[in-house]
């Protein structure tokens, strides 16, 4: 079966040095940490999340060291109901500072977890409490935004699931599948070091692809029963786009980046491409057979990303065929629920972001309008502005999954052609070489927010800007000079 060939870039160092948090807590510890069950008080859900070092088996005979939220890789799943107040009490028992960023979630600005911009990093031995109301349902995830490339590579990420009050897709069973890449030698970031960064890297820089922290024969069976409605929540916590083949079993895409589809879109034996930072929810009516979910990226590591979906009622395996295409948001006419259109005849602010790469004395740099962060120009907005952004790839080699903090944006057009159908709302959008997308958002969440490439290699080497609200002041005690990526 033909595999997808793709340029993918190894991340370098996502360095954010931050001032100390004011909270204090337990000192670093090498003891074993296990997840603590959440507690509920009225409409408030409280998680005690301890960050600590541990070791875990990735594949048979290979145990690697990790940083963990709650002692597991991925970190402890955080699950709340829409409308509940979520409180996460983070205790840092690692030997370096950390944070939590709630990827894709429109939290208040002071809860966004970006050191030097919205908070100071949580130092070793300190605690910090994140608290926000879970207003928007869907599939999200969380990860450290301090030295992100290394810390996310080391395991500091997990799922955030907000269950809808009135979910139109009632299912019998669901699984959360978090995709990632690792190095067999346990190193974080580019296995090729500086030379790998200068040469641009590639998927081969990671020699293990994982799902929920496991690869190869260590991936467990995922049991189902004939006739069940099965929901799969795909999350990409890595830096490589994974092209997932669902064993030729028909599936419906029911949510994109957490946003429920107004009408599900049926994919007929198409690969599901999950870019860094993206999420897809799919619905399957389980056939009278089991099947395998496989990564079709043309890379040796993809062979180890093979997820067995085992039918407890049948020994049959669904007949797998060569894939017939690739699911594409721009061609699917999928719409995001009850969102009102952001598209308008005119906009209060318009910005153009040309994405490219070049060379410096330190190696490859990734640029926005020819500049690298912190010298990139911010997107200045006022509350209530309707903002249009053109994302143009002038990069002939590398993909750039662009992620906006704190907001959802509507995808307006691709390569000059307007998207048809209802609004498509996202927070992360993959821009491939030569592509141009227009997106728009409403400035409805005051603060200073990051807008960056979620291949954290590219972000650490310059592809970052900010959305700055007029009149917003960074809180006292947060040192903006410590923001460096």
Tab-separated table of N, CA and C in Angstrom, residues 183-339:
chain	number	residue	atom	x	y	z
A	183	UNK	N	12.396	9.806	20.338
A	183	UNK	CA	13.705	9.302	19.951
A	183	UNK	C	14.041	8.069	20.786
A	184	UNK	N	14.524	7.048	20.140
A	184	UNK	CA	14.830	5.788	20.815
A	184	UNK	C	15.910	5.949	21.884
A	185	UNK	N	16.782	6.939	21.709
A	185	UNK	CA	17.830	7.151	22.705
A	185	UNK	C	17.356	8.006	23.872
A	186	UNK	N	16.073	8.393	23.872
A	186	UNK	CA	15.517	9.160	24.980
A	186	UNK	C	15.772	10.643	24.909
A	187	UNK	N	16.444	11.110	23.865
A	187	UNK	CA	16.723	12.537	23.760
A	187	UNK	C	15.479	13.294	23.347
A	188	UNK	N	15.414	14.557	23.744
A	188	UNK	CA	14.297	15.411	23.367
A	188	UNK	C	14.733	16.337	22.254
A	189	UNK	N	13.766	16.755	21.443
A	189	UNK	CA	14.088	17.647	20.341
A	189	UNK	C	14.769	16.897	19.219
A	190	UNK	N	15.457	17.639	18.379
A	190	UNK	CA	16.080	17.060	17.193
A	190	UNK	C	17.157	16.056	17.550
A	191	UNK	N	17.004	14.841	17.057
A	191	UNK	CA	18.040	13.830	17.281
A	191	UNK	C	19.308	14.190	16.535
A	192	UNK	N	19.166	15.050	15.521
A	192	UNK	CA	20.323	15.436	14.733
A	192	UNK	C	21.092	16.619	15.282
A	193	UNK	N	20.617	17.164	16.438
A	193	UNK	CA	21.308	18.297	17.023
A	193	UNK	C	21.343	19.495	16.093
A	194	UNK	N	22.354	20.335	16.264
A	194	UNK	CA	22.461	21.548	15.463
A	194	UNK	C	22.561	21.239	13.979
A	195	UNK	N	23.275	20.191	13.604
A	195	UNK	CA	23.396	19.878	12.192
A	195	UNK	C	22.033	19.517	11.609
A	196	UNK	N	21.232	18.774	12.379
A	196	UNK	CA	19.893	18.454	11.916
A	196	UNK	C	19.069	19.698	11.704
A	197	UNK	N	19.212	20.688	12.579
A	197	UNK	CA	18.469	21.926	12.442
A	197	UNK	C	18.929	22.692	11.211
A	198	UNK	N	20.224	22.710	10.967
A	198	UNK	CA	20.735	23.462	9.830
A	198	UNK	C	20.314	22.835	8.514
A	199	UNK	N	20.147	21.522	8.513
A	199	UNK	CA	19.763	20.841	7.281
A	199	UNK	C	18.243	20.751	7.123
A	200	UNK	N	17.532	21.244	8.120
A	200	UNK	CA	16.083	21.225	8.002
A	200	UNK	C	15.427	20.019	8.638
A	201	UNK	N	16.163	18.957	8.852
A	201	UNK	CA	15.627	17.791	9.540
A	201	UNK	C	14.654	17.003	8.696
A	202	UNK	N	13.901	16.135	9.343
A	202	UNK	CA	12.914	15.321	8.641
A	202	UNK	C	12.307	14.331	9.588
A	203	UNK	N	11.322	13.574	9.104
A	203	UNK	CA	10.644	12.622	9.968
A	203	UNK	C	11.619	11.613	10.545
A	204	UNK	N	12.686	11.305	9.802
A	204	UNK	CA	13.640	10.313	10.280
A	204	UNK	C	14.413	10.787	11.503
A	205	UNK	N	14.310	12.054	11.839
A	205	UNK	CA	14.943	12.548	13.057
A	205	UNK	C	14.305	11.934	14.295
A	206	UNK	N	13.077	11.453	14.170
A	206	UNK	CA	12.423	10.690	15.227
A	206	UNK	C	12.296	9.254	14.743
A	207	UNK	N	12.701	8.323	15.566
A	207	UNK	CA	12.662	6.941	15.109
A	207	UNK	C	11.547	6.118	15.749
A	208	UNK	N	10.667	6.776	16.530
A	208	UNK	CA	9.506	6.097	17.090
A	208	UNK	C	8.285	7.013	16.946
A	209	UNK	N	7.216	6.493	16.377
A	209	UNK	CA	5.929	7.172	16.386
A	209	UNK	C	5.049	6.450	17.397
A	210	UNK	N	4.324	7.201	18.206
A	210	UNK	CA	3.567	6.603	19.302
A	210	UNK	C	2.109	7.040	19.293
A	211	UNK	N	1.302	6.238	19.965
A	211	UNK	CA	-0.064	6.624	20.304
A	211	UNK	C	-0.233	6.385	21.794
A	212	UNK	N	-0.647	7.406	22.503
A	212	UNK	CA	-0.786	7.343	23.960
A	212	UNK	C	0.475	6.793	24.624
A	213	UNK	N	1.624	7.221	24.089
A	213	UNK	CA	2.902	6.885	24.691
A	213	UNK	C	3.432	5.502	24.361
A	214	UNK	N	2.779	4.772	23.465
A	214	UNK	CA	3.190	3.410	23.148
A	214	UNK	C	3.424	3.240	21.658
A	215	UNK	N	4.307	2.297	21.321
A	215	UNK	CA	4.607	1.989	19.920
A	215	UNK	C	4.703	0.477	19.752
A	216	UNK	N	4.544	0.021	18.505
A	216	UNK	CA	4.737	-1.389	18.187
A	216	UNK	C	3.843	-2.307	19.001
A	217	UNK	N	4.431	-3.385	19.499
A	217	UNK	CA	3.668	-4.397	20.227
A	217	UNK	C	3.198	-3.920	21.595
A	218	UNK	N	3.691	-2.774	22.043
A	218	UNK	CA	3.224	-2.246	23.333
A	218	UNK	C	1.899	-1.499	23.214
A	219	UNK	N	1.472	-1.209	21.982
A	219	UNK	CA	0.171	-0.573	21.806
A	219	UNK	C	-0.901	-1.579	22.191
A	220	UNK	N	-1.774	-1.265	23.132
A	220	UNK	CA	-2.770	-2.243	23.575
A	220	UNK	C	-3.900	-2.393	22.565
A	221	UNK	N	-4.680	-3.461	22.729
A	221	UNK	CA	-5.895	-3.619	21.946
A	221	UNK	C	-6.932	-2.602	22.409
A	222	UNK	N	-7.694	-2.093	21.468
A	222	UNK	CA	-8.812	-1.207	21.776
A	222	UNK	C	-10.104	-1.963	21.454
A	223	UNK	N	-10.779	-2.508	22.467
A	223	UNK	CA	-11.928	-3.389	22.226
A	223	UNK	C	-13.179	-2.622	21.805
A	224	UNK	N	-13.971	-3.257	20.928
A	224	UNK	CA	-15.258	-2.740	20.477
A	224	UNK	C	-16.211	-3.919	20.317
A	225	UNK	N	-17.473	-3.615	20.049
A	225	UNK	CA	-18.454	-4.646	19.758
A	225	UNK	C	-19.226	-4.277	18.498
A	226	UNK	N	-19.656	-5.294	17.774
A	226	UNK	CA	-20.385	-5.083	16.526
A	226	UNK	C	-21.607	-4.183	16.746
A	227	UNK	N	-21.745	-3.203	15.859
A	227	UNK	CA	-22.902	-2.320	15.897
A	227	UNK	C	-22.763	-1.128	16.811
A	228	UNK	N	-21.715	-1.077	17.620
A	228	UNK	CA	-21.518	0.068	18.500
A	228	UNK	C	-21.202	1.329	17.696
A	229	UNK	N	-21.610	2.463	18.258
A	229	UNK	CA	-21.167	3.742	17.737
A	229	UNK	C	-19.899	4.128	18.496
A	230	UNK	N	-18.804	4.215	17.767
A	230	UNK	CA	-17.480	4.428	18.341
A	230	UNK	C	-16.991	5.826	17.986
A	231	UNK	N	-16.587	6.577	18.987
A	231	UNK	CA	-16.000	7.900	18.771
A	231	UNK	C	-14.506	7.821	19.036
A	232	UNK	N	-13.720	8.286	18.064
A	232	UNK	CA	-12.271	8.379	18.219
A	232	UNK	C	-11.896	9.845	18.235
A	233	UNK	N	-11.204	10.267	19.281
A	233	UNK	CA	-10.733	11.638	19.393
A	233	UNK	C	-9.228	11.639	19.119
A	234	UNK	N	-8.832	12.079	17.929
A	234	UNK	CA	-7.424	12.156	17.557
A	234	UNK	C	-6.844	13.510	17.979
A	235	UNK	N	-5.691	13.466	18.629
A	235	UNK	CA	-4.954	14.668	19.034
A	235	UNK	C	-3.509	14.485	18.594
A	236	UNK	N	-2.928	15.486	17.932
A	236	UNK	CA	-1.513	15.403	17.548
A	236	UNK	C	-0.689	16.287	18.474
A	237	UNK	N	0.053	15.642	19.367
A	237	UNK	CA	0.913	16.363	20.303
A	237	UNK	C	2.344	16.447	19.802
A	238	UNK	N	2.606	15.934	18.591
A	238	UNK	CA	3.964	15.934	18.056
A	238	UNK	C	4.195	17.069	17.085
A	239	UNK	N	5.201	16.891	16.219
A	239	UNK	CA	5.597	17.944	15.283
A	239	UNK	C	5.588	17.441	13.836
A	240	UNK	N	4.914	16.326	13.615
A	240	UNK	CA	4.832	15.705	12.298
A	240	UNK	C	3.363	15.457	11.970
A	241	UNK	N	2.945	15.726	10.745
A	241	UNK	CA	1.588	15.398	10.327
A	241	UNK	C	1.481	13.889	10.107
A	242	UNK	N	0.509	13.272	10.754
A	242	UNK	CA	0.303	11.831	10.636
A	242	UNK	C	-0.935	11.566	9.775
A	243	UNK	N	-0.765	10.692	8.786
A	243	UNK	CA	-1.829	10.373	7.839
A	243	UNK	C	-2.428	9.026	8.241
A	244	UNK	N	-3.573	9.073	8.900
A	244	UNK	CA	-4.118	7.883	9.531
A	244	UNK	C	-5.104	7.156	8.608
A	245	UNK	N	-4.811	5.865	8.414
A	245	UNK	CA	-5.676	4.980	7.632
A	245	UNK	C	-6.509	4.182	8.618
A	246	UNK	N	-7.840	4.258	8.494
A	246	UNK	CA	-8.720	3.609	9.455
A	246	UNK	C	-9.192	2.243	8.974
A	247	UNK	N	-8.282	1.523	8.340
A	247	UNK	CA	-8.560	0.143	7.960
A	247	UNK	C	-9.632	-0.027	6.923
A	248	UNK	N	-9.889	1.033	6.116
A	248	UNK	CA	-10.932	1.042	5.080
A	248	UNK	C	-12.342	1.000	5.651
A	249	UNK	N	-12.476	1.141	6.967
A	249	UNK	CA	-13.798	1.207	7.593
A	249	UNK	C	-14.373	2.604	7.375
A	250	UNK	N	-15.598	2.732	6.902
A	250	UNK	CA	-16.187	4.059	6.714
A	250	UNK	C	-16.239	4.832	8.031
A	251	UNK	N	-15.969	6.118	7.959
A	251	UNK	CA	-16.033	6.952	9.161
A	251	UNK	C	-16.594	8.317	8.809
A	252	UNK	N	-17.114	8.983	9.824
A	252	UNK	CA	-17.637	10.332	9.663
A	252	UNK	C	-16.818	11.296	10.513
A	253	UNK	N	-16.403	12.397	9.930
A	253	UNK	CA	-15.735	13.453	10.689
A	253	UNK	C	-16.824	14.281	11.353
A	254	UNK	N	-16.836	14.299	12.686
A	254	UNK	CA	-17.913	14.981	13.413
A	254	UNK	C	-17.435	16.206	14.172
A	255	UNK	N	-16.128	16.429	14.258
A	255	UNK	CA	-15.610	17.627	14.920
A	255	UNK	C	-14.196	17.892	14.438
A	256	UNK	N	-13.867	19.174	14.345
A	256	UNK	CA	-12.530	19.613	13.940
A	256	UNK	C	-12.045	20.643	14.948
A	257	UNK	N	-10.868	20.411	15.516
A	257	UNK	CA	-10.323	21.292	16.556
A	257	UNK	C	-11.340	21.546	17.660
A	258	UNK	N	-12.079	20.509	18.013
A	258	UNK	CA	-13.046	20.603	19.097
A	258	UNK	C	-14.411	21.100	18.692
A	259	UNK	N	-14.538	21.664	17.485
A	259	UNK	CA	-15.797	22.280	17.078
A	259	UNK	C	-16.694	21.252	16.374
A	260	UNK	N	-17.855	20.994	16.974
A	260	UNK	CA	-18.781	19.995	16.450
A	260	UNK	C	-19.251	20.400	15.059
A	261	UNK	N	-19.301	19.418	14.161
A	261	UNK	CA	-19.755	19.680	12.804
A	261	UNK	C	-21.275	19.831	12.774
A	262	UNK	N	-21.728	20.818	12.003
A	262	UNK	CA	-23.172	21.008	11.845
A	262	UNK	C	-23.776	19.789	11.166
A	263	UNK	N	-23.082	19.276	10.169
A	263	UNK	CA	-23.438	18.028	9.511
A	263	UNK	C	-22.169	17.200	9.373
A	264	UNK	N	-22.169	15.945	9.823
A	264	UNK	CA	-20.952	15.137	9.692
A	264	UNK	C	-20.615	14.897	8.231
A	265	UNK	N	-19.337	14.731	7.957
A	265	UNK	CA	-18.868	14.473	6.599
A	265	UNK	C	-18.336	13.049	6.532
A	266	UNK	N	-18.876	12.249	5.635
A	266	UNK	CA	-18.449	10.858	5.488
A	266	UNK	C	-17.191	10.776	4.639
A	267	UNK	N	-16.208	10.055	5.131
A	267	UNK	CA	-14.958	9.833	4.396
A	267	UNK	C	-14.949	8.395	3.896
A	268	UNK	N	-14.835	8.236	2.589
A	268	UNK	CA	-14.856	6.909	1.984
A	268	UNK	C	-13.429	6.433	1.736
A	269	UNK	N	-12.872	5.741	2.750
A	269	UNK	CA	-11.529	5.172	2.648
A	269	UNK	C	-10.461	6.236	2.393
A	270	UNK	N	-10.666	7.413	2.963
A	270	UNK	CA	-9.682	8.487	2.853
A	270	UNK	C	-8.785	8.503	4.084
A	271	UNK	N	-7.522	8.874	3.883
A	271	UNK	CA	-6.629	9.073	5.014
A	271	UNK	C	-7.060	10.313	5.791
A	272	UNK	N	-6.903	10.241	7.093
A	272	UNK	CA	-7.199	11.380	7.952
A	272	UNK	C	-5.882	12.042	8.336
A	273	UNK	N	-5.566	13.223	7.790
A	273	UNK	CA	-4.309	13.880	8.130
A	273	UNK	C	-4.470	14.708	9.404
A	274	UNK	N	-3.687	14.393	10.431
A	274	UNK	CA	-3.762	15.110	11.697
A	274	UNK	C	-2.456	15.876	11.869
A	275	UNK	N	-2.505	17.189	11.673
A	275	UNK	CA	-1.312	18.022	11.737
A	275	UNK	C	-0.960	18.358	13.187
A	276	UNK	N	0.265	18.798	13.457
A	276	UNK	CA	0.646	19.177	14.815
A	276	UNK	C	-0.330	20.165	15.428
A	277	UNK	N	-0.823	19.829	16.602
A	277	UNK	CA	-1.750	20.693	17.320
A	277	UNK	C	-3.201	20.486	16.970
A	278	UNK	N	-3.502	19.821	15.856
A	278	UNK	CA	-4.888	19.640	15.421
A	278	UNK	C	-5.577	18.525	16.199
A	279	UNK	N	-6.925	18.582	16.161
A	279	UNK	CA	-7.749	17.492	16.696
A	279	UNK	C	-8.859	17.177	15.710
A	280	UNK	N	-9.158	15.891	15.596
A	280	UNK	CA	-10.289	15.414	14.799
A	280	UNK	C	-11.069	14.406	15.623
A	281	UNK	N	-12.398	14.561	15.637
A	281	UNK	CA	-13.280	13.536	16.197
A	281	UNK	C	-13.934	12.812	15.033
A	282	UNK	N	-13.890	11.486	15.061
A	282	UNK	CA	-14.551	10.710	14.010
A	282	UNK	C	-15.510	9.717	14.649
A	283	UNK	N	-16.560	9.387	13.893
A	283	UNK	CA	-17.585	8.459	14.354
A	283	UNK	C	-17.600	7.248	13.431
A	284	UNK	N	-17.582	6.058	14.037
A	284	UNK	CA	-17.589	4.797	13.286
A	284	UNK	C	-18.711	3.919	13.807
A	285	UNK	N	-19.477	3.364	12.900
A	285	UNK	CA	-20.402	2.294	13.275
A	285	UNK	C	-19.641	0.990	13.103
A	286	UNK	N	-19.371	0.321	14.209
A	286	UNK	CA	-18.459	-0.817	14.205
A	286	UNK	C	-19.016	-1.948	13.355
A	287	UNK	N	-18.256	-2.404	12.347
A	287	UNK	CA	-18.707	-3.528	11.519
A	287	UNK	C	-18.532	-4.849	12.258
A	288	UNK	N	-18.941	-5.913	11.627
A	288	UNK	CA	-18.788	-7.251	12.203
A	288	UNK	C	-17.367	-7.744	11.943
A	289	UNK	N	-16.405	-6.940	12.417
A	289	UNK	CA	-14.990	-7.253	12.191
A	289	UNK	C	-14.145	-6.278	12.987
A	290	UNK	N	-12.911	-6.667	13.235
A	290	UNK	CA	-11.927	-5.749	13.780
A	290	UNK	C	-11.180	-5.064	12.648
A	291	UNK	N	-10.313	-4.125	13.006
A	291	UNK	CA	-9.527	-3.432	11.988
A	291	UNK	C	-8.316	-2.781	12.650
A	292	UNK	N	-7.411	-2.262	11.825
A	292	UNK	CA	-6.205	-1.605	12.313
A	292	UNK	C	-6.198	-0.147	11.843
A	293	UNK	N	-5.808	0.732	12.753
A	293	UNK	CA	-5.591	2.140	12.414
A	293	UNK	C	-4.087	2.314	12.261
A	294	UNK	N	-3.660	2.789	11.074
A	294	UNK	CA	-2.220	2.835	10.796
A	294	UNK	C	-1.822	4.200	10.262
A	295	UNK	N	-0.576	4.577	10.548
A	295	UNK	CA	0.003	5.802	10.008
A	295	UNK	C	0.620	5.479	8.650
A	296	UNK	N	0.228	6.228	7.615
A	296	UNK	CA	0.699	5.950	6.269
A	296	UNK	C	1.802	6.902	5.822
A	297	UNK	N	2.379	7.670	6.737
A	297	UNK	CA	3.514	8.515	6.375
A	297	UNK	C	4.668	7.632	5.907
A	298	UNK	N	5.367	8.081	4.884
A	298	UNK	CA	6.458	7.294	4.313
A	298	UNK	C	7.700	7.453	5.177
A	299	UNK	N	7.697	6.743	6.283
A	299	UNK	CA	8.783	6.805	7.247
A	299	UNK	C	8.833	5.483	7.995
A	300	UNK	N	10.027	4.987	8.240
A	300	UNK	CA	10.152	3.697	8.926
A	300	UNK	C	9.451	3.704	10.281
A	301	UNK	N	9.478	4.859	10.965
A	301	UNK	CA	8.861	4.931	12.291
A	301	UNK	C	7.360	4.730	12.229
A	302	UNK	N	6.753	5.047	11.079
A	302	UNK	CA	5.301	4.896	10.945
A	302	UNK	C	4.864	3.441	11.048
A	303	UNK	N	5.764	2.507	10.737
A	303	UNK	CA	5.409	1.094	10.806
A	303	UNK	C	5.037	0.674	12.229
A	304	UNK	N	5.562	1.371	13.218
A	304	UNK	CA	5.263	1.032	14.605
A	304	UNK	C	4.002	1.669	15.137
A	305	UNK	N	3.364	2.542	14.333
A	305	UNK	CA	2.120	3.171	14.758
A	305	UNK	C	0.957	2.428	14.104
A	306	UNK	N	0.599	1.335	14.727
A	306	UNK	CA	-0.437	0.416	14.216
A	306	UNK	C	-1.337	0.047	15.393
A	307	UNK	N	-2.562	0.569	15.371
A	307	UNK	CA	-3.463	0.488	16.515
A	307	UNK	C	-4.496	-0.612	16.266
A	308	UNK	N	-4.480	-1.688	17.047
A	308	UNK	CA	-5.450	-2.775	16.834
A	308	UNK	C	-6.792	-2.465	17.488
A	309	UNK	N	-7.838	-2.371	16.667
A	309	UNK	CA	-9.208	-2.232	17.159
A	309	UNK	C	-9.824	-3.628	17.099
A	310	UNK	N	-10.008	-4.244	18.256
A	310	UNK	CA	-10.377	-5.662	18.353
A	310	UNK	C	-11.872	-5.784	18.616
A	311	UNK	N	-12.562	-6.511	17.738
A	311	UNK	CA	-13.990	-6.744	17.887
A	311	UNK	C	-14.212	-7.943	18.797
A	312	UNK	N	-14.846	-7.711	19.941
A	312	UNK	CA	-15.065	-8.786	20.908
A	312	UNK	C	-16.100	-9.785	20.428
A	313	UNK	N	-16.865	-9.417	19.382
A	313	UNK	CA	-17.904	-10.309	18.862
A	313	UNK	C	-17.479	-11.078	17.622
A	314	UNK	N	-16.310	-10.765	17.079
A	314	UNK	CA	-15.945	-11.353	15.788
A	314	UNK	C	-14.437	-11.483	15.672
A	315	UNK	N	-13.999	-12.570	15.033
A	315	UNK	CA	-12.580	-12.774	14.759
A	315	UNK	C	-12.187	-12.243	13.385
A	316	UNK	N	-13.159	-11.766	12.613
A	316	UNK	CA	-12.872	-11.271	11.279
A	316	UNK	C	-12.087	-9.963	11.330
A	317	UNK	N	-11.324	-9.716	10.268
A	317	UNK	CA	-10.648	-8.440	10.068
A	317	UNK	C	-11.277	-7.772	8.855
A	318	UNK	N	-11.669	-6.530	9.000
A	318	UNK	CA	-12.321	-5.817	7.904
A	318	UNK	C	-11.377	-5.769	6.704
A	319	UNK	N	-11.868	-6.068	5.493
A	319	UNK	CA	-10.984	-6.097	4.322
A	319	UNK	C	-10.417	-4.707	4.007
A	320	UNK	N	-9.125	-4.586	4.164
A	320	UNK	CA	-8.462	-3.300	3.964
A	320	UNK	C	-8.063	-3.131	2.507
A	321	UNK	N	-8.303	-1.916	1.990
A	321	UNK	CA	-7.941	-1.588	0.618
A	321	UNK	C	-6.965	-0.422	0.623
A	322	UNK	N	-6.339	-0.187	-0.500
A	322	UNK	CA	-5.525	1.006	-0.637
A	322	UNK	C	-6.401	2.236	-0.488
A	323	UNK	N	-5.886	3.255	0.164
A	323	UNK	CA	-6.699	4.447	0.410
A	323	UNK	C	-7.041	5.132	-0.915
A	324	UNK	N	-8.200	5.805	-0.920
A	324	UNK	CA	-8.696	6.425	-2.148
A	324	UNK	C	-8.399	7.912	-2.228
A	325	UNK	N	-7.891	8.486	-1.152
A	325	UNK	CA	-7.598	9.915	-1.153
A	325	UNK	C	-7.260	10.382	0.248
A	326	UNK	N	-7.227	11.694	0.424
A	326	UNK	CA	-6.904	12.302	1.707
A	326	UNK	C	-8.007	13.299	2.058
A	327	UNK	N	-8.523	13.202	3.273
A	327	UNK	CA	-9.564	14.125	3.713
A	327	UNK	C	-8.992	15.540	3.776
A	328	UNK	N	-9.694	16.494	3.174
A	328	UNK	CA	-9.237	17.877	3.134
A	328	UNK	C	-10.340	18.799	3.629
A	329	UNK	N	-10.006	19.580	4.641
A	329	UNK	CA	-10.968	20.532	5.196
A	329	UNK	C	-11.496	21.458	4.108
A	330	UNK	N	-10.597	21.951	3.264
A	330	UNK	CA	-10.973	22.956	2.270
A	330	UNK	C	-11.930	22.427	1.216
A	331	UNK	N	-12.013	21.099	1.083
A	331	UNK	CA	-12.886	20.505	0.069
A	331	UNK	C	-14.062	19.731	0.667
A	332	UNK	N	-14.140	19.669	1.975
A	332	UNK	CA	-15.118	18.788	2.621
A	332	UNK	C	-16.482	19.429	2.804
A	333	UNK	N	-16.544	20.770	2.780
A	333	UNK	CA	-17.767	21.521	3.068
A	333	UNK	C	-18.290	21.207	4.466
A	334	UNK	N	-17.384	20.863	5.383
A	334	UNK	CA	-17.791	20.652	6.764
A	334	UNK	C	-17.993	22.019	7.411
A	335	UNK	N	-19.001	22.134	8.247
A	335	UNK	CA	-19.268	23.394	8.937
A	335	UNK	C	-19.253	23.181	10.440
A	336	UNK	N	-18.907	24.221	11.181
A	336	UNK	CA	-18.733	24.094	12.628
A	336	UNK	C	-19.981	24.556	13.371
A	337	UNK	N	-20.876	23.637	13.611
A	337	UNK	CA	-22.007	23.840	14.504
A	337	UNK	C	-22.792	25.109	14.279
A	338	UNK	N	-23.048	25.816	15.373
A	338	UNK	CA	-23.897	27.002	15.338
A	338	UNK	C	-23.107	28.299	15.263
A	339	UNK	N	-21.849	28.230	14.858
A	339	UNK	CA	-21.044	29.437	14.770
A	339	UNK	C	-21.617	30.401	13.726
